[in-house]
Coordinates of C-alpha atoms in Angstrom, one line a residue:
Chain A
M1 CA -44.3 43.3 -11.8
L2 CA -47.8 42.2 -12.5
I3 CA -47.8 38.4 -13.4
K4 CA -51.3 37.6 -13.4
R5 CA -54.6 39.1 -13.5
G6 CA -56.7 36.8 -11.7
A7 CA -60.3 37.0 -11.4
E8 CA -60.5 38.8 -8.3
A9 CA -57.0 39.9 -7.7
E10 CA -53.8 41.3 -9.2
I11 CA -50.9 38.8 -8.6
R12 CA -47.5 40.8 -8.6
L13 CA -43.9 39.5 -8.0
I14 CA -42.4 41.8 -5.7
D15 CA -39.3 42.2 -3.6
W16 CA -40.1 41.8 0.2
Y17 CA -36.9 42.7 2.3
G18 CA -34.8 40.9 -0.2
K19 CA -36.9 37.9 -0.8
K20 CA -39.0 37.4 -3.8
A21 CA -42.6 37.5 -2.8
I22 CA -46.1 37.5 -4.1
S23 CA -48.5 40.5 -3.5
K24 CA -52.3 39.6 -3.9
L25 CA -54.3 42.5 -4.2
R26 CA -58.0 42.2 -4.3
I27 CA -58.8 45.2 -6.6
S28 CA -62.3 46.7 -6.2
K29 CA -64.9 45.6 -8.7
P30 CA -66.2 48.7 -10.8
Y31 CA -69.4 46.2 -11.6
R32 CA -70.2 45.6 -8.0
N33 CA -72.3 47.7 -5.6
K34 CA -69.8 49.4 -3.1
I35 CA -71.1 47.9 0.0
L36 CA -70.9 44.4 -1.5
D37 CA -67.7 44.9 -3.0
E38 CA -65.9 46.1 0.3
S39 CA -67.4 43.3 2.4
I40 CA -66.5 40.6 -0.1
R41 CA -62.8 41.9 -0.6
K42 CA -62.4 42.4 3.1
H43 CA -63.8 39.2 4.4
R44 CA -62.1 37.2 1.6
T45 CA -58.7 38.5 2.4
I46 CA -58.7 38.0 6.0
H47 CA -60.1 34.6 5.6
E48 CA -57.8 33.4 2.8
A49 CA -54.7 34.2 5.4
Y50 CA -56.5 32.2 8.1
M51 CA -57.2 29.4 5.8
L52 CA -53.9 29.1 4.4
H53 CA -52.5 28.9 8.0
I54 CA -55.1 26.2 8.8
A55 CA -54.7 24.1 5.6
K56 CA -50.9 24.0 6.7
N57 CA -51.8 22.4 9.9
A58 CA -53.5 19.9 8.0
G59 CA -50.5 18.6 6.2
V60 CA -51.1 20.7 2.6
S61 CA -48.4 22.7 1.4
T62 CA -49.5 26.6 1.0
P63 CA -47.6 29.6 0.6
C64 CA -46.5 31.2 3.6
I65 CA -47.9 34.4 4.6
Y66 CA -45.7 37.5 5.1
F67 CA -48.0 40.2 5.6
L68 CA -51.7 40.9 5.7
D69 CA -53.3 44.3 5.0
P70 CA -57.2 43.9 5.3
I71 CA -57.8 47.8 4.7
N72 CA -56.2 47.3 1.2
S73 CA -57.4 43.9 0.9
E74 CA -53.8 42.6 0.3
I75 CA -51.9 39.8 1.2
I76 CA -48.1 39.4 0.9
M77 CA -47.0 35.8 0.6
E78 CA -44.3 33.3 -0.4
Y79 CA -43.4 33.1 -4.1
I80 CA -44.0 29.6 -5.4
D81 CA -41.6 29.1 -8.2
G82 CA -43.7 26.1 -9.9
I83 CA -46.0 25.5 -12.8
I84 CA -49.8 25.0 -12.8
V85 CA -51.2 21.7 -12.9
K86 CA -53.5 22.7 -15.6
D87 CA -50.6 22.9 -18.0
M88 CA -49.2 19.6 -17.1
I89 CA -52.1 17.4 -16.1
D90 CA -52.9 16.1 -19.7
K91 CA -49.3 15.0 -19.9
D92 CA -49.0 13.6 -16.4
I93 CA -52.2 12.2 -15.4
E94 CA -51.0 10.9 -12.0
L95 CA -51.0 14.7 -11.0
S96 CA -54.9 13.8 -10.5
R97 CA -54.1 11.4 -7.7
E98 CA -51.9 13.7 -5.7
M99 CA -54.6 16.3 -6.1
G100 CA -57.0 13.8 -4.7
K101 CA -54.7 13.1 -1.8
I102 CA -54.4 17.0 -0.9
V103 CA -58.2 17.6 -1.0
G104 CA -58.8 14.4 1.2
K105 CA -56.3 15.8 3.9
L106 CA -58.4 19.2 3.5
H107 CA -61.7 17.5 4.0
K108 CA -60.6 15.2 6.5
N109 CA -60.0 18.4 8.5
D110 CA -63.2 20.0 7.8
I111 CA -61.6 22.6 5.4
I112 CA -63.3 23.3 2.2
H113 CA -61.3 25.0 -0.4
G114 CA -64.3 26.2 -2.5
D115 CA -62.3 26.9 -5.7
L116 CA -60.6 23.7 -6.8
T117 CA -59.7 24.3 -10.3
T118 CA -56.4 22.9 -12.0
S119 CA -54.9 26.2 -12.0
N120 CA -54.6 26.6 -8.1
F121 CA -52.4 23.6 -7.8
L122 CA -48.7 24.4 -8.5
I123 CA -46.0 22.0 -9.0
K124 CA -42.8 22.7 -7.3
N125 CA -40.0 20.2 -7.0
D126 CA -42.5 17.4 -8.2
K127 CA -44.5 18.2 -5.0
L128 CA -48.0 20.0 -5.1
V129 CA -48.6 23.6 -3.4
L130 CA -52.2 24.8 -3.3
I131 CA -53.2 28.2 -3.6
D132 CA -56.0 30.5 -3.7
F133 CA -58.1 30.2 -0.5
G134 CA -60.3 33.1 -1.2
L135 CA -63.5 31.0 -1.1
S136 CA -62.5 28.7 1.5
F137 CA -64.2 27.8 4.8
K138 CA -64.4 25.1 7.6
S139 CA -67.3 23.0 7.5
K140 CA -68.2 19.3 8.6
R141 CA -71.0 19.3 6.5
I142 CA -71.0 16.4 3.5
E143 CA -72.7 18.9 1.3
D144 CA -69.9 21.5 1.5
K145 CA -67.4 18.7 0.9
A146 CA -69.4 17.2 -2.1
V147 CA -69.8 20.8 -3.9
D148 CA -65.8 20.8 -3.8
I149 CA -65.5 17.4 -5.3
R150 CA -68.5 18.5 -7.8
L151 CA -66.1 21.4 -9.1
V152 CA -63.2 19.2 -9.6
K153 CA -65.3 17.2 -11.7
E154 CA -66.7 20.1 -13.7
I155 CA -63.3 21.5 -14.5
L156 CA -62.0 18.1 -15.3
S157 CA -64.7 17.5 -17.7
S158 CA -64.5 20.8 -19.2
A159 CA -60.8 22.0 -19.5
H160 CA -59.3 18.3 -19.5
V161 CA -61.6 16.5 -21.9
D162 CA -59.3 13.8 -23.2
I163 CA -58.2 12.5 -19.9
F164 CA -61.5 13.2 -18.0
E165 CA -62.5 10.0 -17.0
K166 CA -59.2 8.4 -15.9
A167 CA -58.0 11.5 -14.3
L168 CA -61.4 11.7 -12.0
R169 CA -60.8 8.1 -11.2
L170 CA -57.3 8.8 -10.1
F171 CA -58.4 11.8 -8.2
L172 CA -61.0 9.7 -6.2
D173 CA -58.7 7.1 -5.7
G174 CA -56.0 9.5 -4.0
Y175 CA -58.9 11.1 -2.1
N176 CA -60.2 7.9 -0.8
S177 CA -56.7 6.7 0.4
V178 CA -56.8 9.7 2.8
Y179 CA -60.6 10.1 3.5
E180 CA -63.5 7.8 3.0
I181 CA -65.3 9.2 -0.2
D182 CA -68.4 6.9 -0.2
K183 CA -70.8 9.4 1.3
I184 CA -69.6 12.2 -0.5
L185 CA -69.8 10.9 -3.9
E186 CA -73.5 10.0 -3.0
K187 CA -74.0 13.6 -2.2
V188 CA -72.5 14.7 -5.4
K189 CA -75.1 12.8 -7.2
K190 CA -77.8 14.3 -5.3
I191 CA -76.2 17.9 -6.0
E192 CA -76.0 17.2 -9.7
M193 CA -79.6 16.1 -9.9
R194 CA -80.7 19.4 -8.4
G195 CA -79.5 21.2 -11.6
R196 CA -82.0 21.5 -14.5
Y197 CA -81.8 18.8 -17.3
A198 CA -79.3 17.1 -14.8
R199 CA -77.1 14.2 -15.9
V200 CA -75.3 12.2 -13.7
I201 CA -71.9 10.6 -15.1
Chain B
M1 CA -73.5 26.2 -53.1
I2 CA -77.1 25.3 -53.3
I3 CA -79.4 27.4 -51.3
V4 CA -81.1 25.5 -48.8
F5 CA -84.4 27.0 -47.2
C6 CA -84.9 25.5 -43.6
L7 CA -88.3 26.0 -42.0
G8 CA -87.6 26.0 -37.8
I9 CA -90.2 25.0 -35.4
E10 CA -89.6 26.3 -31.9
S11 CA -92.1 25.4 -29.0
T12 CA -90.1 24.5 -25.8
A13 CA -91.8 26.9 -23.1
H14 CA -93.9 30.0 -23.5
T15 CA -93.2 30.8 -27.2
F16 CA -94.4 29.1 -30.2
S17 CA -92.5 30.4 -33.4
C18 CA -91.7 29.6 -37.0
S19 CA -88.7 30.8 -39.0
V20 CA -87.5 30.5 -42.4
V21 CA -83.9 30.7 -43.1
N22 CA -81.2 30.1 -45.8
E23 CA -77.4 30.5 -45.8
G24 CA -77.8 34.2 -46.5
G25 CA -79.3 34.8 -43.1
I26 CA -82.9 34.9 -41.5
L27 CA -85.8 35.5 -43.9
S28 CA -88.6 35.3 -41.4
D29 CA -89.2 35.0 -37.6
V30 CA -92.6 35.1 -36.4
R31 CA -93.8 34.2 -32.7
S32 CA -96.9 33.9 -30.5
V33 CA -96.2 34.2 -26.9
Y34 CA -98.3 32.4 -24.0
K35 CA -98.8 34.7 -21.2
A36 CA -99.4 33.3 -17.6
S37 CA -101.8 35.2 -15.4
E38 CA -100.4 37.5 -12.6
G39 CA -98.4 35.9 -9.7
K40 CA -98.6 32.6 -11.8
G41 CA -95.9 30.6 -13.7
I42 CA -96.3 29.0 -17.2
H43 CA -98.8 26.3 -17.1
P44 CA -97.5 23.8 -19.6
R45 CA -101.0 22.3 -20.8
E46 CA -102.3 25.8 -21.2
A47 CA -99.2 26.8 -23.0
A48 CA -99.5 23.8 -25.3
I49 CA -102.9 24.5 -26.2
H50 CA -102.0 28.1 -27.0
H51 CA -99.1 26.8 -29.2
A52 CA -101.7 24.3 -30.9
D53 CA -104.4 27.1 -31.4
N54 CA -101.7 29.7 -32.7
S55 CA -99.6 27.3 -34.7
K56 CA -101.3 27.8 -38.3
K57 CA -101.4 31.6 -38.1
V58 CA -97.7 31.7 -37.1
L59 CA -96.6 29.2 -39.7
D60 CA -98.5 30.9 -42.5
T61 CA -97.0 34.3 -41.3
A62 CA -93.5 32.9 -41.3
L63 CA -93.7 31.6 -44.9
N64 CA -95.6 34.8 -46.1
D65 CA -92.9 37.1 -44.6
A66 CA -90.1 35.0 -46.4
R67 CA -92.1 35.0 -49.5
I68 CA -91.9 31.1 -49.9
S69 CA -94.4 28.4 -50.1
I70 CA -94.1 25.3 -47.9
K71 CA -93.6 23.3 -51.1
D72 CA -90.4 25.0 -51.5
I73 CA -89.0 24.6 -48.2
D74 CA -86.0 22.3 -48.3
V75 CA -85.7 21.2 -44.7
I76 CA -87.9 21.3 -41.7
A77 CA -86.1 21.6 -38.1
Y78 CA -87.9 21.6 -34.9
S79 CA -86.8 21.5 -31.2
K80 CA -86.6 18.3 -29.7
G81 CA -85.7 19.6 -26.3
P82 CA -84.9 20.4 -23.5
G83 CA -88.3 22.1 -22.4
L84 CA -91.7 21.3 -21.4
G85 CA -93.3 18.2 -22.5
P86 CA -96.7 19.2 -23.5
C87 CA -95.3 22.1 -25.4
L88 CA -92.4 20.4 -27.1
R89 CA -94.8 17.8 -28.5
V90 CA -96.9 20.5 -30.2
G91 CA -93.9 21.5 -32.2
A92 CA -93.0 17.8 -33.0
V93 CA -96.3 17.0 -34.2
I94 CA -96.3 20.0 -36.7
A95 CA -92.9 19.0 -37.7
R96 CA -93.7 15.6 -38.2
A97 CA -96.8 16.3 -40.2
L98 CA -95.3 18.8 -42.4
A99 CA -92.3 16.6 -43.1
V100 CA -94.5 13.3 -44.1
Y101 CA -97.3 15.4 -45.9
Y102 CA -94.8 17.4 -48.0
N103 CA -92.0 14.7 -48.0
K104 CA -89.4 16.8 -46.4
P105 CA -86.3 15.9 -44.4
L106 CA -86.6 16.4 -40.6
V107 CA -83.8 17.7 -38.4
P108 CA -84.0 17.5 -34.7
V109 CA -82.3 20.4 -32.9
N110 CA -81.2 21.1 -29.3
H111 CA -82.8 24.3 -28.2
A112 CA -79.9 25.4 -25.8
V113 CA -77.4 24.5 -28.5
A114 CA -79.4 26.5 -30.9
H115 CA -79.4 29.8 -28.7
L116 CA -75.5 29.4 -28.7
E117 CA -75.4 28.7 -32.7
L118 CA -77.6 31.6 -33.5
G119 CA -75.7 33.8 -31.2
M120 CA -72.6 32.8 -32.8
M121 CA -73.9 33.5 -36.4
L122 CA -75.4 36.9 -35.3
T123 CA -72.5 38.3 -33.5
R124 CA -69.6 36.9 -35.3
A125 CA -67.9 35.7 -32.3
N126 CA -65.1 33.2 -33.3
D127 CA -64.0 31.3 -30.0
P128 CA -66.0 32.7 -27.1
L129 CA -66.5 31.9 -23.5
A130 CA -70.5 31.8 -23.8
L131 CA -73.0 32.4 -21.2
L132 CA -76.2 31.1 -21.7
I133 CA -79.0 32.6 -19.6
S134 CA -82.5 32.1 -19.8
G135 CA -85.7 30.8 -17.9
G136 CA -84.1 27.2 -18.3
H137 CA -80.3 27.7 -18.3
C138 CA -77.5 29.5 -16.5
M139 CA -74.2 28.1 -18.0
I140 CA -71.0 29.2 -18.6
L141 CA -69.7 27.2 -21.7
A142 CA -66.9 27.0 -24.3
L143 CA -66.5 24.6 -27.3
S144 CA -63.7 22.0 -27.1
N145 CA -63.4 18.7 -28.8
N146 CA -66.8 19.2 -30.5
R147 CA -68.8 19.8 -27.5
W148 CA -69.9 22.7 -25.5
R149 CA -68.2 22.1 -22.1
V150 CA -69.6 23.4 -19.0
F151 CA -67.3 25.5 -17.1
G152 CA -69.7 27.1 -14.5
E153 CA -73.4 26.7 -13.9
T154 CA -76.1 27.2 -11.3
L155 CA -76.3 24.4 -8.8
D156 CA -80.0 24.9 -8.2
I157 CA -82.2 27.4 -10.0
T158 CA -81.3 29.5 -12.8
L159 CA -81.1 33.4 -13.0
G160 CA -84.5 33.6 -14.8
Q161 CA -86.1 31.3 -12.4
L162 CA -84.9 33.6 -9.6
L163 CA -86.1 36.6 -11.1
D164 CA -89.6 35.0 -12.3
Q165 CA -90.1 33.1 -8.9
F166 CA -89.4 36.4 -7.0
G167 CA -91.5 38.5 -9.5
R168 CA -94.4 36.1 -8.8
E169 CA -94.4 36.5 -5.0
A170 CA -94.3 40.5 -5.6
G171 CA -97.5 40.0 -7.8
F172 CA -96.1 40.2 -11.3
A173 CA -96.5 37.8 -14.3
S174 CA -93.8 36.0 -15.8
P175 CA -91.3 36.8 -17.3
C176 CA -90.5 39.4 -14.8
G177 CA -87.1 40.3 -15.7
A178 CA -88.1 43.6 -17.3
I179 CA -90.3 44.9 -14.5
I180 CA -87.8 44.1 -11.7
E181 CA -85.1 46.0 -13.8
E182 CA -87.2 48.9 -14.2
L183 CA -88.1 48.9 -10.3
A184 CA -84.5 48.3 -9.6
E185 CA -83.5 51.6 -11.4
R186 CA -85.6 53.7 -8.9
S187 CA -83.4 52.5 -5.9
H188 CA -79.8 52.7 -4.8
N189 CA -80.2 51.5 -1.2
Y190 CA -78.4 48.1 -0.9
Y191 CA -79.9 45.7 1.3
T192 CA -77.4 42.7 2.2
L193 CA -78.7 39.4 0.6
P194 CA -76.6 36.2 0.7
Y195 CA -73.8 36.0 -1.7
S196 CA -73.3 32.4 -2.7
I197 CA -70.5 31.6 -5.3
K198 CA -68.8 28.1 -5.3
G199 CA -65.7 28.2 -7.5
N200 CA -67.3 28.8 -11.2
D201 CA -70.7 27.9 -10.1
V202 CA -73.5 30.0 -8.3
S203 CA -76.2 29.0 -6.0
Y204 CA -79.3 31.3 -6.4
S205 CA -81.9 29.1 -4.0
G206 CA -80.7 30.9 -0.7
L207 CA -81.0 34.3 -2.4
L208 CA -84.6 33.8 -3.7
T209 CA -85.7 32.7 -0.1
A210 CA -83.8 35.6 1.6
A211 CA -85.3 38.1 -1.1
K212 CA -88.8 36.9 -0.6
K213 CA -88.5 37.1 3.0
A214 CA -87.3 40.7 2.8
L215 CA -90.1 41.6 0.5
K216 CA -92.4 41.8 3.5
S217 CA -90.7 44.6 5.5
N218 CA -89.0 46.6 2.7
R219 CA -89.6 48.8 -0.1
L220 CA -90.2 46.8 -3.1
E221 CA -87.8 49.0 -5.3
D222 CA -85.0 48.5 -2.9
I223 CA -85.3 44.6 -2.9
C224 CA -85.4 44.7 -6.7
Y225 CA -82.4 46.8 -6.6
S226 CA -80.5 44.6 -4.0
L227 CA -81.7 41.3 -5.9
Q228 CA -80.3 42.3 -9.0
E229 CA -77.2 43.6 -7.9
T230 CA -76.4 40.6 -5.8
A231 CA -77.5 38.1 -8.5
F232 CA -75.8 39.7 -11.2
S233 CA -72.5 40.4 -9.2
M234 CA -72.5 36.6 -8.5
L235 CA -73.0 35.6 -12.1
T236 CA -70.4 38.3 -13.5
E237 CA -67.9 37.0 -10.9
A238 CA -68.6 33.5 -12.0
V239 CA -67.9 34.5 -15.4
E240 CA -64.9 36.5 -14.6
R241 CA -63.5 33.4 -12.9
A242 CA -64.1 31.4 -16.2
L243 CA -62.6 33.9 -18.2
A244 CA -59.5 33.9 -16.1
F245 CA -59.4 30.2 -16.1
T246 CA -59.8 29.6 -19.9
E247 CA -58.0 32.7 -20.9
K248 CA -60.5 33.3 -23.7
R249 CA -60.6 36.8 -25.4
E250 CA -64.4 36.7 -26.2
L251 CA -67.5 36.4 -24.2
L252 CA -70.6 35.7 -26.0
V253 CA -74.0 36.3 -24.2
V254 CA -77.3 34.5 -25.4
G255 CA -80.5 33.7 -23.7
G256 CA -83.7 35.7 -22.7
V257 CA -82.1 37.2 -19.8
A258 CA -79.3 38.7 -22.0
A259 CA -81.9 41.4 -22.8
N260 CA -81.1 42.8 -19.2
K261 CA -79.3 46.1 -19.6
R262 CA -77.6 46.2 -16.3
L263 CA -76.4 42.6 -16.6
A264 CA -74.9 43.5 -20.0
Y265 CA -73.3 46.7 -18.1
L266 CA -71.8 44.5 -15.7
L267 CA -70.4 42.0 -18.2
E268 CA -69.1 44.8 -20.2
Q269 CA -67.0 45.8 -17.1
V270 CA -65.5 42.5 -16.9
C271 CA -64.6 42.0 -20.2
K272 CA -62.8 45.3 -20.0
L273 CA -60.7 44.2 -17.2
H274 CA -59.8 41.0 -19.0
D275 CA -59.2 42.5 -22.5
A276 CA -61.9 40.3 -23.8
K277 CA -64.5 41.4 -26.5
L278 CA -68.2 41.2 -25.6
F279 CA -70.9 39.9 -28.1
V280 CA -74.3 40.3 -26.8
V281 CA -77.0 38.3 -29.1
P282 CA -79.4 41.3 -30.5
T283 CA -82.3 41.8 -28.0
K284 CA -84.6 40.7 -30.7
F285 CA -83.1 37.3 -31.0
A286 CA -82.3 36.9 -27.2
G287 CA -85.5 35.0 -26.3
D288 CA -86.8 31.9 -27.7
C289 CA -87.4 32.0 -31.3
G290 CA -87.9 29.9 -34.6
A291 CA -84.8 31.3 -36.1
Q292 CA -82.5 29.6 -33.5
I293 CA -84.1 26.4 -34.5
A294 CA -84.0 27.0 -38.2
W295 CA -80.6 28.3 -38.4
T296 CA -79.1 25.2 -36.4
G297 CA -81.2 23.0 -38.5
L298 CA -79.6 24.4 -41.5
L299 CA -75.9 23.9 -40.1
E300 CA -77.1 20.3 -38.9
Y301 CA -78.5 19.5 -42.4
H302 CA -75.2 20.6 -44.2
A303 CA -73.5 18.0 -41.9
G304 CA -75.8 15.3 -42.9
I305 CA -77.8 15.3 -40.0
S306 CA -81.6 14.2 -40.3
I307 CA -84.0 12.0 -38.6
K308 CA -86.6 9.4 -39.4
V309 CA -90.5 10.6 -38.8
E310 CA -90.7 7.7 -36.5
D311 CA -87.8 8.5 -34.5
A312 CA -88.8 12.3 -34.1
T313 CA -89.6 12.5 -30.6
V314 CA -89.1 15.0 -27.9
I315 CA -86.5 14.7 -24.9
Q316 CA -87.5 17.0 -22.0
S317 CA -84.3 17.0 -20.1
W318 CA -81.6 16.8 -22.9
R319 CA -78.5 18.5 -21.7
L320 CA -76.5 20.5 -24.2
D321 CA -73.2 19.2 -23.2
T322 CA -74.3 16.0 -24.5
V323 CA -74.9 17.3 -28.1
D324 CA -71.8 16.4 -30.6
I325 CA -71.1 19.6 -32.6
I326 CA -70.2 18.0 -35.8
W327 CA -71.2 20.7 -38.3
N328 CA -69.0 23.4 -39.4
R329 CA -70.5 26.9 -39.0
Q330 CA -67.4 28.4 -40.9
T331 CA -68.6 27.1 -44.2
L332 CA -72.0 29.0 -43.9
L333 CA -70.6 32.2 -42.5
H334 CA -68.7 34.5 -45.2

């Protein structure tokens, strides 16, 4: 059963040997050049499975992988029966702090998620599970960590306008409780100044 | 409702343009475009001189085309920013002079917001995710709580800058989008270039460096094709991510680069995948024009916005997500 048509994959709820599971199938994009399309899908599929595993070692909850099919760009993984933070954060702002702690853990272990939107955090039994590692990679660079933080800021300021400032503060607090943020925040400012008509909040 | 005639003056970059609009639509739109020499970018001072030299002719023609005398204009709107200082100042000086001499109210307009407002009016999009792509902007936006909020943007240079800077390296004169598109159509050889997407954001600087380098040892057509495919696919993916995240059912494309057919095709495909309706601003009004300023000025005027002559300055870097959208476009759209 198709449960979500994401930006790059179709998410299906399937039966996997008697267990509920998620199939994440990266479909070919008709708009992309074939060579580019195949390389992106294959690379991201293999990479996502690997990074989901690495993140788990860093102490972050992620879905378990059941099966990987790089030829068809499909991952079968654990079904997380939860709701997305995007739909809850405006009511429960403390979730931002939890998000911050999780991102702090990732960055402490040099894992860059690459797509830290509020729809990629799921709440299950009051705990957060992080999904969608398609754009993630390993890096020690402060620049890469700062780009991750900048995206969180962008999403909070656009999709969660009413709570933006407080949510960001809680996020940074949570992050800082796990991993030193000062240098990274400085870099975030630098990145923001690179854009046109830049403005730093 | 009383009919209000608004004169809009646009002068942010290479285009000097005047336009007259009223609630019924665009009555005239006249432009004079500064052309940089081959292999060169826009020179702000030279562009400003061009604007000053052509301003009278453009203004007179815009009034003539609209069959109106300056005395019967009710409001004067000008682009206050963002843009190139010397160019902006030409428009501001003319707007202030007219406002003082003929005793007309003066309305300041954000050029980027104006691209969006004109696009909304011409396409009748209702609640879109908007893509603003021009020489100065590369942003994915949506309206919420009275502001255009940024859901994605370029982390460094814009798509327009990427095409122009690459084009200049290849020896073309800015703007280079059209010639690159023409050359790209002659090739199907994909040369791998860096594809850099970060969440809903894109980064084009690495792609520019690689494409310039590749130019030295490859066919120009192949690199134009590969550059376009890579750059457009990145942007299309960023749009797709934002569409999936915001769950909007409309996509509005505005700005000069919206005239590119290949990009429009890619965006059309993405809209199909997400059951979204695509609205592309008509090519004639995709680039910078007085109509965008006049129309937005009219909306602002109806919302009670005006500025004293002594405050009518320019702001070179005026981000569109700092502008409060307090006007109601619905009352003007029938």
